[in-house]
CSV table of C-alpha atoms in Angstrom, one decimal:
chain,number,residue,atom,x,y,z
A,1241,MET,CA,43.9,-49.3,-10.3
A,1242,THR,CA,44.8,-46.3,-12.4
A,1243,PRO,CA,45.7,-43.3,-10.2
A,1244,PRO,CA,43.4,-40.3,-10.5
A,1245,THR,CA,44.5,-37.3,-12.5
A,1246,LEU,CA,44.8,-34.0,-10.8
A,1247,ARG,CA,41.5,-33.0,-12.5
A,1248,GLU,CA,39.8,-36.0,-11.0
A,1249,TRP,CA,41.3,-35.4,-7.6
A,1250,LEU,CA,40.1,-31.8,-7.5
A,1251,ARG,CA,36.6,-32.8,-8.7
A,1252,ASP,CA,36.2,-35.5,-6.1
A,1253,GLU,CA,35.7,-33.1,-3.1
A,1254,PRO,CA,35.8,-29.4,-2.3
A,1255,PHE,CA,39.3,-28.0,-2.1
A,1256,GLY,CA,41.2,-24.8,-1.1
A,1257,LEU,CA,43.6,-22.9,-3.3
A,1258,THR,CA,46.8,-21.3,-2.2
A,1259,MET,CA,49.1,-19.2,-4.4
A,1260,SER,CA,52.7,-18.3,-3.5
A,1261,ALA,CA,54.7,-15.1,-3.5
A,1262,GLY,CA,56.8,-14.4,-6.6
A,1263,PHE,CA,57.5,-10.7,-7.5
A,1264,PHE,CA,55.3,-9.9,-10.5
A,1265,GLY,CA,54.1,-13.5,-10.7
A,1266,PHE,CA,50.5,-12.5,-10.6
A,1267,PHE,CA,50.3,-12.9,-14.4
A,1268,ALA,CA,51.2,-16.6,-14.1
A,1269,HIS,CA,48.8,-17.0,-11.1
A,1270,ALA,CA,46.0,-15.5,-13.2
A,1271,GLY,CA,46.8,-17.9,-16.1
A,1272,ALA,CA,46.6,-20.9,-13.7
A,1273,LEU,CA,43.4,-19.6,-12.2
A,1274,VAL,CA,41.8,-19.2,-15.7
A,1275,ALA,CA,42.7,-22.8,-16.5
A,1276,LEU,CA,41.0,-24.0,-13.3
A,1277,GLU,CA,37.9,-22.0,-14.1
A,1278,GLU,CA,37.7,-23.3,-17.6
A,1279,ALA,CA,37.8,-26.8,-16.2
A,1280,GLN,CA,35.0,-25.8,-13.8
A,1281,LEU,CA,37.3,-26.3,-10.8
A,1282,VAL,CA,36.8,-23.5,-8.3
A,1283,PRO,CA,38.0,-23.4,-4.7
A,1284,MET,CA,35.9,-23.2,-1.6
A,1285,ARG,CA,38.5,-21.0,0.2
A,1286,THR,CA,41.8,-19.3,-0.7
A,1287,SER,CA,45.0,-18.0,0.7
A,1288,GLY,CA,48.2,-16.4,-0.6
A,1289,ALA,CA,51.1,-14.1,-0.2
A,1290,SER,CA,52.3,-11.2,-2.3
A,1291,ALA,CA,51.5,-12.0,-6.0
A,1292,GLY,CA,49.4,-14.9,-4.7
A,1293,ALA,CA,47.5,-12.6,-2.3
A,1294,LEU,CA,46.7,-10.3,-5.2
A,1295,VAL,CA,45.1,-13.0,-7.4
A,1296,THR,CA,43.4,-15.0,-4.6
A,1297,GLY,CA,42.1,-11.8,-2.9
A,1298,VAL,CA,40.7,-10.2,-6.0
A,1299,TRP,CA,39.1,-13.5,-7.2
A,1300,SER,CA,37.6,-14.2,-3.8
A,1301,ALA,CA,36.1,-10.7,-3.8
A,1302,GLY,CA,34.1,-11.7,-6.9
A,1303,VAL,CA,36.3,-10.9,-9.9
A,1304,ASP,CA,36.5,-13.9,-12.2
A,1305,GLY,CA,39.8,-15.1,-13.6
A,1306,ALA,CA,39.2,-13.8,-17.2
A,1307,ASP,CA,38.5,-10.3,-15.8
A,1308,ILE,CA,41.6,-10.4,-13.5
A,1309,ALA,CA,43.6,-11.3,-16.6
A,1310,ARG,CA,42.1,-8.4,-18.6
A,1311,GLU,CA,42.9,-6.0,-15.8
A,1312,LEU,CA,46.5,-7.2,-15.5
A,1313,LEU,CA,47.2,-7.3,-19.2
A,1314,ALA,CA,46.1,-3.7,-19.5
A,1315,LEU,CA,48.4,-2.7,-16.7
A,1316,ARG,CA,51.0,0.0,-17.4
A,1317,ARG,CA,53.8,1.2,-15.1
A,1318,ARG,CA,52.2,4.6,-14.8
A,1319,ASP,CA,49.2,3.0,-13.2
A,1320,PHE,CA,51.1,2.2,-10.0
A,1321,TRP,CA,54.3,4.2,-10.3
A,1322,ASP,CA,54.1,6.9,-7.6
A,1323,PRO,CA,57.6,7.5,-6.2
A,1324,ALA,CA,57.7,9.3,-2.8
A,1325,PRO,CA,60.2,9.5,0.1
A,1326,GLY,CA,59.8,6.7,2.6
A,1327,LEU,CA,60.7,3.1,3.3
A,1328,GLY,CA,60.4,2.1,-0.3
A,1329,LEU,CA,60.5,3.7,-3.7
A,1330,LEU,CA,56.7,3.8,-4.3
A,1331,ARG,CA,54.1,5.3,-2.0
A,1332,GLY,CA,51.6,2.7,-3.1
A,1333,GLY,CA,48.6,5.0,-3.3
A,1334,LEU,CA,48.0,4.4,-7.0
A,1335,PHE,CA,48.0,0.6,-6.4
A,1336,LEU,CA,45.6,0.9,-3.5
A,1337,ASP,CA,43.2,3.2,-5.4
A,1338,ARG,CA,43.2,0.7,-8.3
A,1339,LEU,CA,42.4,-2.2,-6.0
A,1340,ARG,CA,39.5,-0.3,-4.5
A,1341,LYS,CA,38.1,0.4,-8.0
A,1342,ILE,CA,38.1,-3.2,-9.2
A,1343,LEU,CA,37.1,-5.0,-6.0
A,1344,PRO,CA,33.3,-5.9,-5.8
A,1345,ALA,CA,33.7,-6.7,-2.1
A,1346,THR,CA,35.2,-4.0,0.2
A,1347,THR,CA,35.7,-6.3,3.2
A,1348,PHE,CA,36.7,-9.9,3.8
A,1349,ALA,CA,33.3,-10.6,5.2
A,1350,GLN,CA,31.7,-9.7,1.8
A,1351,CYS,CA,33.9,-12.1,-0.2
A,1352,ARG,CA,32.2,-15.1,-2.0
A,1353,VAL,CA,34.6,-17.5,-0.4
A,1354,PRO,CA,36.8,-17.1,2.7
A,1355,VAL,CA,40.3,-15.7,2.0
A,1356,ALA,CA,43.3,-15.2,4.2
A,1357,LEU,CA,46.4,-13.2,3.2
A,1358,SER,CA,49.9,-13.4,4.7
A,1359,VAL,CA,51.7,-10.2,5.6
A,1360,PHE,CA,54.9,-9.5,7.4
A,1361,ASP,CA,54.6,-7.3,10.6
A,1362,LEU,CA,57.7,-5.1,10.8
A,1363,ALA,CA,57.2,-4.4,14.5
A,1364,SER,CA,56.9,-7.9,15.7
A,1365,ARG,CA,59.0,-9.3,12.8
A,1366,ARG,CA,56.5,-12.2,12.3
A,1367,VAL,CA,54.1,-13.3,9.7
A,1368,ARG,CA,50.6,-12.2,10.3
A,1369,VAL,CA,47.4,-13.5,8.6
A,1370,LEU,CA,44.7,-11.0,7.6
A,1371,ASP,CA,41.2,-12.4,7.2
A,1372,ARG,CA,38.9,-9.6,8.4
A,1373,GLY,CA,38.4,-5.9,7.9
A,1374,GLU,CA,39.0,-4.0,4.7
A,1375,LEU,CA,40.2,-6.1,1.8
A,1376,ALA,CA,42.1,-3.7,-0.5
A,1377,PRO,CA,44.7,-2.5,2.2
A,1378,ALA,CA,45.3,-6.1,3.1
A,1379,ILE,CA,46.1,-7.1,-0.5
A,1380,ALA,CA,48.3,-4.0,-0.8
A,1381,ALA,CA,50.1,-4.9,2.4
A,1382,SER,CA,50.8,-8.4,1.2
A,1383,CYS,CA,52.2,-7.0,-2.1
A,1384,ALA,CA,54.4,-4.3,-0.5
A,1385,LEU,CA,57.7,-5.7,-1.6
A,1386,PRO,CA,60.5,-4.3,0.6
A,1387,GLY,CA,62.4,-1.6,-1.2
A,1388,LEU,CA,59.7,-1.1,-3.8
A,1389,PHE,CA,56.6,-0.1,-1.8
A,1390,HIS,CA,56.2,1.8,1.5
A,1391,PRO,CA,54.8,-0.4,4.3
A,1392,VAL,CA,51.0,-0.4,4.6
A,1393,TRP,CA,49.7,0.5,8.0
A,1394,ILE,CA,46.7,-1.5,9.3
A,1395,ASP,CA,45.5,-1.4,12.9
A,1396,GLY,CA,48.5,0.8,13.8
A,1397,ARG,CA,51.0,-1.8,12.5
A,1398,PRO,CA,53.5,-1.4,9.6
A,1399,LEU,CA,53.0,-4.4,7.2
A,1400,ILE,CA,54.9,-5.5,4.2
A,1401,ASP,CA,55.1,-8.4,1.7
A,1402,GLY,CA,53.9,-11.6,3.1
A,1403,GLY,CA,56.5,-13.5,1.1
A,1404,VAL,CA,59.2,-12.3,3.5
A,1405,THR,CA,58.6,-15.3,5.8
A,1406,ASP,CA,55.6,-17.1,4.2
A,1407,ARG,CA,56.6,-17.5,0.6
A,1408,ALA,CA,54.1,-20.3,0.1
A,1409,GLY,CA,51.2,-18.2,1.4
A,1410,LEU,CA,50.0,-21.2,3.5
A,1411,ALA,CA,49.9,-19.5,6.9
A,1412,GLY,CA,46.2,-18.6,6.4
A,1413,MET,CA,45.1,-22.0,5.1
A,1414,PRO,CA,43.8,-24.3,8.0
A,1415,ASP,CA,45.7,-27.5,8.5
A,1416,GLY,CA,43.9,-30.5,7.0
A,1417,THR,CA,42.3,-28.6,4.2
A,1418,ARG,CA,42.2,-30.5,1.0
A,1419,LEU,CA,44.4,-28.2,-1.0
A,1420,LEU,CA,45.8,-27.2,-4.4
A,1421,TYR,CA,49.0,-25.1,-4.1
A,1422,HIS,CA,50.3,-23.2,-7.1
A,1423,HIS,CA,54.0,-22.5,-6.6
A,1424,LEU,CA,56.0,-19.8,-8.5
A,1425,GLY,CA,59.6,-20.7,-8.9
A,1426,SER,CA,62.3,-18.7,-7.2
A,1427,LYS,CA,65.1,-16.6,-8.8
A,1428,SER,CA,67.6,-18.5,-6.6
A,1429,PRO,CA,69.9,-20.7,-8.7
A,1430,TRP,CA,69.6,-23.5,-6.1
A,1431,ARG,CA,65.9,-23.3,-6.1
A,1432,ARG,CA,65.7,-23.4,-9.9
A,1433,THR,CA,67.9,-26.6,-10.0
A,1434,ALA,CA,66.4,-28.4,-7.0
A,1435,SER,CA,63.8,-31.1,-7.6
A,1436,PRO,CA,60.2,-29.8,-7.5
A,1437,ALA,CA,59.6,-31.8,-4.3
A,1438,LEU,CA,62.3,-29.8,-2.5
A,1439,ARG,CA,60.8,-26.5,-3.6
A,1440,VAL,CA,57.4,-26.8,-1.9
A,1441,PRO,CA,56.5,-27.3,1.7
A,1442,ALA,CA,55.2,-30.7,2.8
A,1443,ARG,CA,51.6,-30.7,3.9
A,1444,ALA,CA,49.0,-33.5,4.3
A,1445,ASN,CA,46.3,-33.7,1.7
A,1446,MET,CA,47.9,-31.1,-0.6
A,1447,ARG,CA,48.7,-31.3,-4.3
A,1448,ALA,CA,51.2,-28.8,-5.6
A,1449,VAL,CA,51.7,-27.6,-9.2
A,1450,VAL,CA,55.1,-26.2,-9.9
A,1451,ILE,CA,55.5,-24.5,-13.3
A,1452,ASP,CA,59.1,-24.0,-14.4
A,1453,ARG,CA,60.7,-21.7,-17.0
A,1454,LEU,CA,58.0,-19.0,-17.0
A,1455,PRO,CA,58.9,-15.6,-18.6
A,1456,ARG,CA,60.4,-13.2,-16.1
A,1457,VAL,CA,58.1,-10.2,-15.5
A,1458,GLY,CA,58.8,-7.0,-13.6
A,1459,PRO,CA,57.9,-3.3,-13.5
A,1460,PHE,CA,60.2,-2.7,-16.5
A,1461,ARG,CA,59.2,-5.9,-18.2
A,1462,LEU,CA,55.4,-5.7,-18.1
A,1463,GLU,CA,55.3,-6.7,-21.8
A,1464,GLU,CA,56.3,-10.2,-20.7
A,1465,GLY,CA,53.1,-10.5,-18.6
A,1466,ALA,CA,51.0,-11.7,-21.5
A,1467,ARG,CA,53.5,-14.5,-22.3
A,1468,ALA,CA,53.7,-15.5,-18.6
A,1469,PHE,CA,49.9,-15.6,-18.4
A,1470,ALA,CA,49.5,-17.8,-21.5
A,1471,ALA,CA,52.3,-20.1,-20.6
A,1472,ALA,CA,50.9,-20.7,-17.1
A,1473,ARG,CA,47.4,-21.3,-18.5
A,1474,ARG,CA,48.7,-24.0,-20.9
A,1475,ALA,CA,50.9,-25.5,-18.1
A,1476,MET,CA,48.0,-25.8,-15.6
A,1477,LYS,CA,45.8,-27.4,-18.3
A,1478,ALA,CA,48.5,-29.9,-18.9
A,1479,ALA,CA,49.0,-30.5,-15.1
A,1480,LEU,CA,45.3,-31.3,-14.7
A,1481,ASP,CA,45.6,-34.3,-16.9
A,1482,ARG,CA,48.7,-35.7,-15.1
A,1483,PRO,CA,48.6,-38.1,-12.1
A,1484,ALA,CA,47.7,-36.3,-8.9
A,1485,ASP,CA,51.0,-36.8,-7.2
A,1486,ALA,CA,52.0,-34.7,-4.2
A,1487,VAL,CA,54.0,-32.4,-6.6
A,1488,VAL,CA,53.0,-32.1,-10.3
A,1489,SER,CA,55.8,-30.4,-12.2
A,1490,VAL,CA,55.2,-28.8,-15.6
A,1491,GLU,CA,57.6,-26.9,-17.8
A,1492,ALA,CA,56.0,-23.9,-19.4
A,1493,SER,CA,56.0,-23.6,-23.2
A,1494,VAL,CA,56.4,-20.0,-24.3
């Protein structure tokens, strides 16, 4: 019997979508998401950390992938660059204001599908999953990269980037969920050279897509965002037609 492709596996039953942390990897996440939408493959729940929290949170709130891409590709550093004294270079107010303007849903309860976002609680030094309350501050907290953004205070707790201890963004996805996991590669030399299977967590009923050699994007390299988006979109399209192995590895063409 011919093994199913990833496309066929995803079409067979409802699935969740988790997207990993990865600095300014939200451009690549958006490209992968657009490829899924174009294939009419949409998740019934989502989770994520950092860059993954941004894309899954905004999508779950009701912004389709193409609109997320337009918002990101129009992004300029001045749109979020607000230096201020504190535990990080940027206050984060501009970023939070921008989120509030684009989100159709203001709370988790108003989202079109359930979404859970990983953050790191500085007081308890543990990962915490946010899945209720106001959505924009939760996304901002999960994206609050240490040293770059000030912590975001929610319920009297200082919260930062969920990727600190939950790089995969899986903490908010219930065990047993039929799951597609989109993994952004690490900057670590070991991580880049390790086999794809070693770079993603093992989880039952999960299929992971690992896209390698994506363009590097950062606050001073935003012009690379369009290339990362396009490369991830092409790579996810290619991954959908490959056998639905536990890990589907694709090298980005840029």
